[in-house]
mmCIF file of C-alpha atoms and ligand atoms in Angstrom:
data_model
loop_
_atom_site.group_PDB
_atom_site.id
_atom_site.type_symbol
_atom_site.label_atom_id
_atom_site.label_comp_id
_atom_site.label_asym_id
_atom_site.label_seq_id
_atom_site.Cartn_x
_atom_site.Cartn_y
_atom_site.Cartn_z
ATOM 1 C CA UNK S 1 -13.331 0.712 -11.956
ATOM 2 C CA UNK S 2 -12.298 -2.004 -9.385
ATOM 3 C CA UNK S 3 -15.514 -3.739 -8.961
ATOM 4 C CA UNK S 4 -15.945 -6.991 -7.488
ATOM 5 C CA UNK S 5 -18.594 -9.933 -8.162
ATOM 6 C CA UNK S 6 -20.972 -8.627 -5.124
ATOM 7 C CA UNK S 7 -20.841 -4.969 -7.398
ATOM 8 C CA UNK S 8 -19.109 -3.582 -4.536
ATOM 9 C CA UNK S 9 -16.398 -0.211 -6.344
ATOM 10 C CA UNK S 10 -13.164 0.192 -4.371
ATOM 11 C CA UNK S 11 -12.959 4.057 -4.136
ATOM 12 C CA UNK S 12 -11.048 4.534 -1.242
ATOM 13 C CA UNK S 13 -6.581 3.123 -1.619
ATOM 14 C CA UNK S 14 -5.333 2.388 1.525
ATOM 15 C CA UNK S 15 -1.389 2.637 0.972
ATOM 16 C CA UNK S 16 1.136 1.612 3.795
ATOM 17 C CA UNK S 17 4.347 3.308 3.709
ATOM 18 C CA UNK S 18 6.032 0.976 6.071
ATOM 19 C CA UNK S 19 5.774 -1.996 8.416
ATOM 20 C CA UNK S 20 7.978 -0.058 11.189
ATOM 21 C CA UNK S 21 6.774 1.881 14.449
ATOM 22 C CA UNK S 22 8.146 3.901 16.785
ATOM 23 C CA UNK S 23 5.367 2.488 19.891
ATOM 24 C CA UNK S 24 4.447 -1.407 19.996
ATOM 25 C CA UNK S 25 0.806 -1.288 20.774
ATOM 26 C CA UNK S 26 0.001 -4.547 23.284
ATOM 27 C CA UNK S 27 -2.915 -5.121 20.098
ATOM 28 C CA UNK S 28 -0.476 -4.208 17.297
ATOM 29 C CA UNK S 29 3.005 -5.724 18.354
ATOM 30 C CA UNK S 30 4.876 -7.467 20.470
ATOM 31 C CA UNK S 31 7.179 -5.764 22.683
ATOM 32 C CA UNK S 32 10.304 -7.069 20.239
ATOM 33 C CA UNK S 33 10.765 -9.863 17.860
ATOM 34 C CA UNK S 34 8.734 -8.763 14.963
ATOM 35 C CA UNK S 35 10.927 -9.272 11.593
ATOM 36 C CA UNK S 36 10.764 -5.990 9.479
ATOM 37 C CA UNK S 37 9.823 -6.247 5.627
ATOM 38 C CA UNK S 38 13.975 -5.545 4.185
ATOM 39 C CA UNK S 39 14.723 -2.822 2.530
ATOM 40 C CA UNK S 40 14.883 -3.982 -0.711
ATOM 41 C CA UNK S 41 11.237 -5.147 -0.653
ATOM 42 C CA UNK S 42 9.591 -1.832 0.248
ATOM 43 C CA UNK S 43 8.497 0.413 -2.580
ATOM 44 C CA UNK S 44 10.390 2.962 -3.270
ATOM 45 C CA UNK S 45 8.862 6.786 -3.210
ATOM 46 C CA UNK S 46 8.498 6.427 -7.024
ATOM 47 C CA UNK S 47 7.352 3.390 -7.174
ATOM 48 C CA UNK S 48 4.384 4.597 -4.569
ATOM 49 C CA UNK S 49 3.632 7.591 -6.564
ATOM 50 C CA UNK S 50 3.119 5.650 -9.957
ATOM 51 C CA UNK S 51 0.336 3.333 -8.228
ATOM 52 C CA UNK S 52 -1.394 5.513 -6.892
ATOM 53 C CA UNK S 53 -1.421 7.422 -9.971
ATOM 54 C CA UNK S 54 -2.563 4.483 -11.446
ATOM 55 C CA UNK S 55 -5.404 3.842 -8.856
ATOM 56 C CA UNK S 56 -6.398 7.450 -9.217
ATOM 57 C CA UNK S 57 -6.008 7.889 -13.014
ATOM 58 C CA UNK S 58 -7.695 4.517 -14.247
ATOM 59 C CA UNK S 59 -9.638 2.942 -11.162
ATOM 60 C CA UNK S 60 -11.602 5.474 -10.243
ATOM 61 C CA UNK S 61 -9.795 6.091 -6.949
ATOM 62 C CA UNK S 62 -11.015 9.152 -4.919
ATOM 63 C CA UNK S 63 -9.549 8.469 -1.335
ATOM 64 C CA UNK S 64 -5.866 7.923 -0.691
ATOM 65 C CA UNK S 65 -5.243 7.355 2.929
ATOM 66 C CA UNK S 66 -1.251 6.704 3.805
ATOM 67 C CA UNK S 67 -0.694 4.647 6.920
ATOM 68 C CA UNK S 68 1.395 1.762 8.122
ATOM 69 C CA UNK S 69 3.595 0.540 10.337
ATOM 70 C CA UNK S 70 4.031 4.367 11.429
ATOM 71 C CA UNK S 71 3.684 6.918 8.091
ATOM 72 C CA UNK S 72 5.317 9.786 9.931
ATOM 73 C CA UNK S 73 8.344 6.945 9.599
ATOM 74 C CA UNK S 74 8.982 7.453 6.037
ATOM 75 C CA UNK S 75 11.287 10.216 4.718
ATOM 76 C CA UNK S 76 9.995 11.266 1.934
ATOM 77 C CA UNK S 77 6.377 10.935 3.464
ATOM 78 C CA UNK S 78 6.103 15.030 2.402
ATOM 79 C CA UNK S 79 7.281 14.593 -1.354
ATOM 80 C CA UNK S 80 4.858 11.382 -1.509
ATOM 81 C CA UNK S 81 1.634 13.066 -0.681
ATOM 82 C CA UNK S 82 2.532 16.418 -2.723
ATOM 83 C CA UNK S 83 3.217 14.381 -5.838
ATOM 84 C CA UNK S 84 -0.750 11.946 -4.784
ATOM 85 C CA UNK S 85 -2.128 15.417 -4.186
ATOM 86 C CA UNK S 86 -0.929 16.759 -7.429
ATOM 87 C CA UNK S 87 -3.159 13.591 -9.744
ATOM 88 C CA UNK S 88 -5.886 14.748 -11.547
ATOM 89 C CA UNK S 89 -8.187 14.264 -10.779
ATOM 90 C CA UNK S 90 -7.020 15.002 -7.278
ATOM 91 C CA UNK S 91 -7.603 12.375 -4.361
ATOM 92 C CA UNK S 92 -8.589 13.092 -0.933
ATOM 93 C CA UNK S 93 -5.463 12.695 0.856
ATOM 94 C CA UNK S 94 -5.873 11.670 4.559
ATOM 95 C CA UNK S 95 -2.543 10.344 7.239
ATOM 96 C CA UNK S 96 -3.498 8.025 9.781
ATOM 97 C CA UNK S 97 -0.845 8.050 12.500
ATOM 98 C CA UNK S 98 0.497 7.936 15.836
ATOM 99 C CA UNK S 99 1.115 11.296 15.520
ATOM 100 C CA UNK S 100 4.770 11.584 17.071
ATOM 101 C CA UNK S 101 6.419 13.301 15.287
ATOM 102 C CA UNK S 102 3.224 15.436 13.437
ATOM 103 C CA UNK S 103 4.306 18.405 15.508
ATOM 104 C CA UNK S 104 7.162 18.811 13.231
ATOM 105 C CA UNK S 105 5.320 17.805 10.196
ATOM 106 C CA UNK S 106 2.120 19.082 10.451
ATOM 107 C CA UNK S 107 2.288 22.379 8.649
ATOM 108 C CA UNK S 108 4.412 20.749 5.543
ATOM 109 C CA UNK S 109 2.348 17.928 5.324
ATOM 110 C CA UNK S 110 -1.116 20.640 4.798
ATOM 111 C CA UNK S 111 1.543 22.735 2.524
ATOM 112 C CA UNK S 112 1.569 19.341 0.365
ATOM 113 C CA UNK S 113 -1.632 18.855 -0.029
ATOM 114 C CA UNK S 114 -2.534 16.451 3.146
ATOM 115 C CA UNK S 115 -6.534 17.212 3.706
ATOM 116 C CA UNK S 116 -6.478 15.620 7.220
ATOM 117 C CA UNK S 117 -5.291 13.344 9.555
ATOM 118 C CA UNK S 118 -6.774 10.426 11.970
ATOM 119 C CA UNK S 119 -4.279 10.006 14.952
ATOM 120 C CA UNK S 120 -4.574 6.979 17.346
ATOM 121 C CA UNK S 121 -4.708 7.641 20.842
ATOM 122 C CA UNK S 122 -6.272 5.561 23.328
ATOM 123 C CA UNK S 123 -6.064 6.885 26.785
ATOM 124 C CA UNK S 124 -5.989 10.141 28.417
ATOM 125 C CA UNK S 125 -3.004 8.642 31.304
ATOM 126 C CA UNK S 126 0.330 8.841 30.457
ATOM 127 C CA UNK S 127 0.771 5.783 32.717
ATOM 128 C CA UNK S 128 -1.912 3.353 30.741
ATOM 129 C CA UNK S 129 -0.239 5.466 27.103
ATOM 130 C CA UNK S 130 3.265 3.633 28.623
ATOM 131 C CA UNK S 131 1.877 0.363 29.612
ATOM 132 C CA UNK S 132 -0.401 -0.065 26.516
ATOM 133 C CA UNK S 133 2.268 1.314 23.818
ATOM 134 C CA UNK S 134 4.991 0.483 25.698
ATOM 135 C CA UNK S 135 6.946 3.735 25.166
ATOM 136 C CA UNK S 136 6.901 7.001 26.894
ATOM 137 C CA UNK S 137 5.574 9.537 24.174
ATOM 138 C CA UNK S 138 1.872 10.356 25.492
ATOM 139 C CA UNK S 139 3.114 14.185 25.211
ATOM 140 C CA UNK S 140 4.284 14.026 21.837
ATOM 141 C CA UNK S 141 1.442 12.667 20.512
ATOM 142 C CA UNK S 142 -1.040 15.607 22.384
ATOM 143 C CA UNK S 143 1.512 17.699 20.685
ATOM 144 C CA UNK S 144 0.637 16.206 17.609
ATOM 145 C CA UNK S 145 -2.922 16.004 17.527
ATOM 146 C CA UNK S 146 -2.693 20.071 18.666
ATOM 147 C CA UNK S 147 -0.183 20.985 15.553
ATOM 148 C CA UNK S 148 -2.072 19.047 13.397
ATOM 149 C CA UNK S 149 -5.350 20.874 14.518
ATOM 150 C CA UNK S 150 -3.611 24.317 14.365
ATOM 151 C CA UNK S 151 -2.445 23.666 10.328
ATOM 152 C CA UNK S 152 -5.692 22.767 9.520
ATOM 153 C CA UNK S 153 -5.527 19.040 9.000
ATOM 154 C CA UNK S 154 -9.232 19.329 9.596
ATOM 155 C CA UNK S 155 -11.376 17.623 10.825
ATOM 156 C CA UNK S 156 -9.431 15.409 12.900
ATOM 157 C CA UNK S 157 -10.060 12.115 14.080
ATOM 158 C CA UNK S 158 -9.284 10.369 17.300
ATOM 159 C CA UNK S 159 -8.766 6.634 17.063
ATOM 160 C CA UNK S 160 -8.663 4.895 19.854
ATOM 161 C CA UNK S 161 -9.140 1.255 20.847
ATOM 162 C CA UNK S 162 -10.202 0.308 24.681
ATOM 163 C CA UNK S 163 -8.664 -2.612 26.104
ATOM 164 C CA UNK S 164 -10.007 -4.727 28.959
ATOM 165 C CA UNK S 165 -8.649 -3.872 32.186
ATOM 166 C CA UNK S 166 -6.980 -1.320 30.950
ATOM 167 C CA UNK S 167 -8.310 1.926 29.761
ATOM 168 C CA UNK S 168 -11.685 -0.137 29.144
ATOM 169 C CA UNK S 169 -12.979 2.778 31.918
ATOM 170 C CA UNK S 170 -11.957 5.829 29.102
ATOM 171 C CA UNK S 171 -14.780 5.635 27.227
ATOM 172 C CA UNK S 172 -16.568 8.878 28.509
ATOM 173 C CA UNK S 173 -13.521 11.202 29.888
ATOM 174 C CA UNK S 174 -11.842 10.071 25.852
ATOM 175 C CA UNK S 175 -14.920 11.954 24.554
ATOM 176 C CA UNK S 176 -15.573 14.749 27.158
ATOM 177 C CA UNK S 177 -11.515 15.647 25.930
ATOM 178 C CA UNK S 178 -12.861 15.114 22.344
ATOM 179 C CA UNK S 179 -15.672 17.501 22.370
ATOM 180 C CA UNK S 180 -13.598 20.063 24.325
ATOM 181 C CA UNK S 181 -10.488 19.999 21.402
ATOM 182 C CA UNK S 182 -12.850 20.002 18.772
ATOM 183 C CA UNK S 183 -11.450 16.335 17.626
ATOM 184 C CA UNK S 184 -14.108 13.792 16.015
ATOM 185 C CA UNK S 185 -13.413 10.538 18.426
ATOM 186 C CA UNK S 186 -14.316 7.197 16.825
ATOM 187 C CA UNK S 187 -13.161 4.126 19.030
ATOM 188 C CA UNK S 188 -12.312 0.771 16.797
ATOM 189 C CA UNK S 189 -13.125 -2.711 18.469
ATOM 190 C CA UNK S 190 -9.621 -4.540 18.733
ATOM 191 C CA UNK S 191 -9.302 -7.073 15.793
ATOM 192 C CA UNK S 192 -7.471 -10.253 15.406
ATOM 193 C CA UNK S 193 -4.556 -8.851 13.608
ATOM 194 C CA UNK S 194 -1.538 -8.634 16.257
ATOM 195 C CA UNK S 195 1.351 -10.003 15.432
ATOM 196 C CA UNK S 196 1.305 -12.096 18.401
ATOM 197 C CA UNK S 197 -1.826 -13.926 17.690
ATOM 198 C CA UNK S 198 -3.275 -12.693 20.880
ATOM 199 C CA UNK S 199 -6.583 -11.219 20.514
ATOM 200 C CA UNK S 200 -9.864 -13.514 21.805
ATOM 201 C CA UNK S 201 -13.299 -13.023 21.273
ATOM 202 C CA UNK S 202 -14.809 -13.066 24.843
ATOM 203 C CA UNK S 203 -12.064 -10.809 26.046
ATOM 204 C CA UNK S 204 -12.840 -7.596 23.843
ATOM 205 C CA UNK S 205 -14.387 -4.367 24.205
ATOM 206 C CA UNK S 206 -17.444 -4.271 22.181
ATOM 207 C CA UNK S 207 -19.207 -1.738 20.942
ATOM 208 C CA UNK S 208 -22.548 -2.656 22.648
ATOM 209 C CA UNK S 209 -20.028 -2.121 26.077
ATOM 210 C CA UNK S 210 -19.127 1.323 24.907
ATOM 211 C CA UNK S 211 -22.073 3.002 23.600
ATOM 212 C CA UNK S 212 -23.235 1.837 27.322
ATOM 213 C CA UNK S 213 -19.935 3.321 29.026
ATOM 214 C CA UNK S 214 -20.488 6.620 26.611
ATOM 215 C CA UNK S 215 -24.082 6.456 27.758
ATOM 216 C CA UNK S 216 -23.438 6.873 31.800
ATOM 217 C CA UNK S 217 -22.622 10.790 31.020
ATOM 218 C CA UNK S 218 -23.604 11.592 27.553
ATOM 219 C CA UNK S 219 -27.059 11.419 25.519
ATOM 220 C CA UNK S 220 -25.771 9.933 22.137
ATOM 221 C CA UNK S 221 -28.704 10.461 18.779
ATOM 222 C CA UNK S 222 -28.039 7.905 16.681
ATOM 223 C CA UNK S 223 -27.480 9.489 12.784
ATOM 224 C CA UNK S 224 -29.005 8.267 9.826
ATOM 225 C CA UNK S 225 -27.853 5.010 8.487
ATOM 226 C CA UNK S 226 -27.885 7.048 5.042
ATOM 227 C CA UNK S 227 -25.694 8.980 5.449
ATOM 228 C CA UNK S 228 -23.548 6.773 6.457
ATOM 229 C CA UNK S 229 -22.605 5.536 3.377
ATOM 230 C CA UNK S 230 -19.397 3.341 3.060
ATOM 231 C CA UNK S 231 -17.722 4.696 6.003
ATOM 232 C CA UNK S 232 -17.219 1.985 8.527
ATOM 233 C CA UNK S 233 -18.059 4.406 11.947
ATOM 234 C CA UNK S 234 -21.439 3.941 13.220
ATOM 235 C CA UNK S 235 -22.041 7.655 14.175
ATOM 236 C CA UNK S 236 -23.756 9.200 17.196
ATOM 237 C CA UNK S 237 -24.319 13.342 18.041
ATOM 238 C CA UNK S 238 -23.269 13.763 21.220
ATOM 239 C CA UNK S 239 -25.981 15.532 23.807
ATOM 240 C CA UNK S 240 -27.633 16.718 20.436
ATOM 241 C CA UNK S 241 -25.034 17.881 18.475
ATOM 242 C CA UNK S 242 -22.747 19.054 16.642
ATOM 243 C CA UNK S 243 -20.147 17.194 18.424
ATOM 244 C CA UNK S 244 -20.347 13.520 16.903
ATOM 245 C CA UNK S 245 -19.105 10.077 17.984
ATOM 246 C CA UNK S 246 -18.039 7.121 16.203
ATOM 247 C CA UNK S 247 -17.722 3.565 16.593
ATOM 248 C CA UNK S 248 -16.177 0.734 13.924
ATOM 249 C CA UNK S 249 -16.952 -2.404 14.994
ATOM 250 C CA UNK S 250 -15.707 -4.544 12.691
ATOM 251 C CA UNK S 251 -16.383 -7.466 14.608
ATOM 252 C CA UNK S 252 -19.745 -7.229 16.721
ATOM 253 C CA UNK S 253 -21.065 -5.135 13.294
ATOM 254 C CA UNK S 254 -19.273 -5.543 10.426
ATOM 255 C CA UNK S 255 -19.879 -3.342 7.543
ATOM 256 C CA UNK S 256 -18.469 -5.489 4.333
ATOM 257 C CA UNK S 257 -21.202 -5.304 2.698
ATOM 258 C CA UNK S 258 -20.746 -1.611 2.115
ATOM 259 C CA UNK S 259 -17.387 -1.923 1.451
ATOM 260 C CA UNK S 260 -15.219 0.596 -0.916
ATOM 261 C CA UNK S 261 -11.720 -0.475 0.218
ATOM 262 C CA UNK S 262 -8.940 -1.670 -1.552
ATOM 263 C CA UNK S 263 -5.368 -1.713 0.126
ATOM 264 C CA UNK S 264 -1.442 -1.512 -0.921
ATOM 265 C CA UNK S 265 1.046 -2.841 1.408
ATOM 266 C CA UNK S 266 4.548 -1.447 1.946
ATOM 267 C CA UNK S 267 6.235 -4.443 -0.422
ATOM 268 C CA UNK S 268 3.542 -3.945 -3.317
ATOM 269 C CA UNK S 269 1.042 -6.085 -2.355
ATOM 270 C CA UNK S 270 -2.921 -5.703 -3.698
ATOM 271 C CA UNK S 271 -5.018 -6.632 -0.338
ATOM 272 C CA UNK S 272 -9.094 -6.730 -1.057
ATOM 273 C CA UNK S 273 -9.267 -6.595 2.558
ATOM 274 C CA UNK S 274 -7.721 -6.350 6.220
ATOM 275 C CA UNK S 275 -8.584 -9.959 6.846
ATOM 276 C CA UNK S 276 -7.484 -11.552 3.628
ATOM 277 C CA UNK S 277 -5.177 -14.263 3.203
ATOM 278 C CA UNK S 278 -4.526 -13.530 -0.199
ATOM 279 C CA UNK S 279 -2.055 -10.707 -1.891
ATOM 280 C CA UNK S 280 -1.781 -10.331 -5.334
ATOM 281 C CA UNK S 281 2.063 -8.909 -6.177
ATOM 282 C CA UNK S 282 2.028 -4.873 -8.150
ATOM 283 C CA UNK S 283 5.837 -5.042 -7.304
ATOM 284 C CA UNK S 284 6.822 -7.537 -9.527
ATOM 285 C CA UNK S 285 5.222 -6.541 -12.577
ATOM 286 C CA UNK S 286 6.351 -3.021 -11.627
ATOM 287 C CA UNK S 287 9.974 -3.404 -11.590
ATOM 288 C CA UNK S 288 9.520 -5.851 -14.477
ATOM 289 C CA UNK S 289 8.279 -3.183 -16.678
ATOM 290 C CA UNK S 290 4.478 -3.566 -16.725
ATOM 291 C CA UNK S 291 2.883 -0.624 -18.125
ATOM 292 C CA UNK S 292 0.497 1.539 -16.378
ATOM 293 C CA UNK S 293 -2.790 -0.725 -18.524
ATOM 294 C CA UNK S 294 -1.203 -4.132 -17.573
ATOM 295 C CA UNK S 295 -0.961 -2.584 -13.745
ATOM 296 C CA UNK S 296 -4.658 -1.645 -13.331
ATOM 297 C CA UNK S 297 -5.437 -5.033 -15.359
ATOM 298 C CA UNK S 298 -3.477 -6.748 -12.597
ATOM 299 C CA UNK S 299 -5.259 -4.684 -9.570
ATOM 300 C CA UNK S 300 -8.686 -5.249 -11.386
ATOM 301 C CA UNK S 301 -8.294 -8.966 -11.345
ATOM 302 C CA UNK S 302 -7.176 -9.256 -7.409
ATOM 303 C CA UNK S 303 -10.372 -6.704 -6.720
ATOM 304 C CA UNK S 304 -12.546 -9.347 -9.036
ATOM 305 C CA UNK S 305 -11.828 -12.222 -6.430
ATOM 306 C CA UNK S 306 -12.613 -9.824 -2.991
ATOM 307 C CA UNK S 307 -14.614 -12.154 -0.712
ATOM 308 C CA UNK S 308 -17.967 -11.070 0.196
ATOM 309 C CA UNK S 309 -16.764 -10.736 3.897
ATOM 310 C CA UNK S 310 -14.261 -10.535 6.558
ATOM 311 C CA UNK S 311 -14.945 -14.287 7.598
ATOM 312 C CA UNK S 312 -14.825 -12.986 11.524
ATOM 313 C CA UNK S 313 -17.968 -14.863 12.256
ATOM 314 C CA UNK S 314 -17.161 -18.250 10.744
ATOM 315 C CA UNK S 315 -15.838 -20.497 13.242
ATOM 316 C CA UNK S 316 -12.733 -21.742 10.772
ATOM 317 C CA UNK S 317 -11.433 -17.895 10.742
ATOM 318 C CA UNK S 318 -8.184 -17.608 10.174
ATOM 319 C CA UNK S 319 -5.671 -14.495 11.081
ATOM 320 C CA UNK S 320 -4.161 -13.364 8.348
ATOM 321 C CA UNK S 321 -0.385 -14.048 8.512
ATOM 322 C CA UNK S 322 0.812 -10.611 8.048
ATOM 323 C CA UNK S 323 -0.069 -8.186 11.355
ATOM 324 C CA UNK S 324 -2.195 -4.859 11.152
ATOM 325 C CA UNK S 325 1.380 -3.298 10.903
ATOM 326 C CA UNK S 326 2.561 -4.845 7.898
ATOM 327 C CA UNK S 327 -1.150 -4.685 6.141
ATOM 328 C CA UNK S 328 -1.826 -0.885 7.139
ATOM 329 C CA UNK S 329 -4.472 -0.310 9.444
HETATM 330 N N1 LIG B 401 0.717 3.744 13.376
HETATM 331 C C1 LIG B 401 -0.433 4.430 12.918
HETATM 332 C C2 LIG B 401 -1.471 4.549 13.995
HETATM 333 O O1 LIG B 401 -1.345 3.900 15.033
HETATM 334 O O2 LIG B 401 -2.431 5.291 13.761
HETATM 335 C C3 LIG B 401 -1.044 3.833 11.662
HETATM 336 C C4 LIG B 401 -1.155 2.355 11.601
HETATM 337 S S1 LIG B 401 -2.170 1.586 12.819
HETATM 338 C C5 LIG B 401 -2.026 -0.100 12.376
HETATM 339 C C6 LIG B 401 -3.781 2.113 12.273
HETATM 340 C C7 LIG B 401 -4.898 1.963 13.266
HETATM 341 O O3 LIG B 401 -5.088 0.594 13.514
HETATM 342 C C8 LIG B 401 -4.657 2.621 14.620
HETATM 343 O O4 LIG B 401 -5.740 3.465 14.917
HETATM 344 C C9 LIG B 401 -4.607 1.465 15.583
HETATM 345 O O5 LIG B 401 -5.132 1.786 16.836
HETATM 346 C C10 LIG B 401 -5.436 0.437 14.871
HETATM 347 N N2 LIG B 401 -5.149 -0.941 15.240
HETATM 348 C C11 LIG B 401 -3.959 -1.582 15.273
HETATM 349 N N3 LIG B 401 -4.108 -2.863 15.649
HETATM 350 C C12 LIG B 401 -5.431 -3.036 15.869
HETATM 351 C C13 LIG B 401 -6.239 -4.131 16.270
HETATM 352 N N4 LIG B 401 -5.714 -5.321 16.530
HETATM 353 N N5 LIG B 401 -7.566 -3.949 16.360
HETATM 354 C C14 LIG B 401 -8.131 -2.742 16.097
HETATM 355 N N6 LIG B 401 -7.419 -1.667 15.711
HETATM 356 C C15 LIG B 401 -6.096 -1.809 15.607
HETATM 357 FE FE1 LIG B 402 2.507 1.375 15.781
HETATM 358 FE FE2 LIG B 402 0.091 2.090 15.003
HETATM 359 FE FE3 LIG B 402 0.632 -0.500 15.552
HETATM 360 FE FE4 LIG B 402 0.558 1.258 17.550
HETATM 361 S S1 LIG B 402 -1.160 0.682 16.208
HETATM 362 S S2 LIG B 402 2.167 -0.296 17.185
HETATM 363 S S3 LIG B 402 1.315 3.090 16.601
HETATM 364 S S4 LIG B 402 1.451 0.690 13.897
#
């Protein structure tokens, strides 16, 4: 098991496939500049497989989630998941994306075993999608979400992050188009992990501000904390069910205490969390010939030293120097 010295168990393996994107989200990115992991750096499809079978075969993983940078990115993103879904015991398999591109992909990724997807959209205005993403895809990504619905990638989420002065006035029209699709929305309070080192406290959308935007034209019921579990969405039925609403607040409400996380990075890196500043290198002792035993000895240790929290509410917080991007979000 990866356990750690608060008797937290990592279930869930976040793996990134890459640090690249097709959109540069203003809270993700900056417009240009950002150096890409090279080439020789990034795990190779193999190499991907082989950890996660180690996670899943001898640390009690359950939960593989592939994300990035932009998953949809990576070529042999099909082959990847067919060979995670194919472990036994088998994962949940879940894509977190943009979802340009899913249209294509959609029905091969369920053929391979994907169970569902979480696609990040944040506005309904193809005008805000341009200014906030800085590309002009806001049609290929409804495309997406709709393929991705139609294959069965079921249920899926809507992630979307609200941005002062910008689509900060989404809230409710985000989840009347929710409900209506049949998508389960759950809106993420912006972090400090852009690249750019931009993100401040007093200018973020909390989630106090939008269970009280959500509130001006729906009746939310707040679920039962237990069955909450370790999922990081704060739930609400929506005018009393079954429609549902989420919100992670990681930093009004953070839920580390609960946590079940453990994360890969593109290059091979063990993260205990979003906001460490630590890594502990799988890539090295990979490609010089660990075995699987030394591997999962290696990822036990770095899940050993996981801190008991994010640190967002000590004043001394430091951003971690890689972006959301490069981490996987
Ligand atoms: N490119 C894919 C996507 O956008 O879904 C996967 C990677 S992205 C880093 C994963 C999620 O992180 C997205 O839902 C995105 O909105 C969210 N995200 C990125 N930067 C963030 C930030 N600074 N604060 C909160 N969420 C963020
Ligand atoms: Fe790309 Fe996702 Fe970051 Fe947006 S949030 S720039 S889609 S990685």
């Amino acid at each position: 098991m990866l356990i750690d010295t608060y008797g937290r168990v990592a279930t869930d393996l976040r793996v990134s496939l890459t640090d690249r994107c097709n959109l540069r989200c203003t809270y993700c990115m900056p417009e240009e500049g950002l150096r890409w992991l090279a080439k020789p750096d990034l795990l190779s499809d193999e190499e991907i497989v082989r950890l996660v079978r180690v996670a899943v075969t001898r640390l009690g993983i359950t939960e593989v989630r592939f994300t990035g940078g932009e998953p949809l990115l990576r070529p042999g993103l099909v082959s990847v998941v067919e060979r995670c879904a194919a472990l036994e015991p088998r994962p949940r398999t879940s894509l977190t994306t943009n979802g340009i591109g899913l249209k294509r992909t959609a029905a091969a990724l369920k053929a391979a075993g994907l169970d569902r997807v979480n696609v990040s959209l944040d506005t309904l205005r193809p005008d805000v999608f341009r200014t906030l993403t800085r590309r002009d895809r806001h049609q290929d990504v409804l495309d997406g979400l709709a393929a991705a619905h139609e294959a069965g990638l079921t249920p899926v989420k809507v992630n979307s992050v609200l941005m002062p002065g910008l689509n900060d006035d989404e809230a409710p029209d985000l989840l009347a188009w929710a409900v209506e699709h049949g998508y389960e929305l759950r809106f993420i309070e912006q972090m400090p992990l852009d690249a750019q080192h931009g993100w401040k406290r007093d200018g973020m959308i909390t989630a106090v501000d939008i269970l009280a935007s959500l509130r001006t034209r729906f009746t939310l019921t707040a679920e039962d904390e237990d069955a909450r579990g370790s999922a990081p969405a704060e739930r609400w039925s929506v005018d009393g069910g079954p429609h549902r609403v989420g919100v992670i607040a990681s930093v009004t409400r953070p839920f580390c205490r609960a946590c079940d996380r453990t994360r890969l990075t593109a290059d091979g890196q063990v993260r205990t969390c979003l906001f460490a500043r630590e890594e502990t290198d799988l890539r090295g002792a990979l490609r010089s010939g660990a075995s699987d035993e030394e591997i999962a000895g290696i990822w036990k240790t770095a899940m050993w030293g996981k801190k008991a929290g994010s640190g967002l509410d000590d004043p001394a917080f430091l951003q971690p120097d890689r972006p959301m991007s490069a981490i996987g979000g």
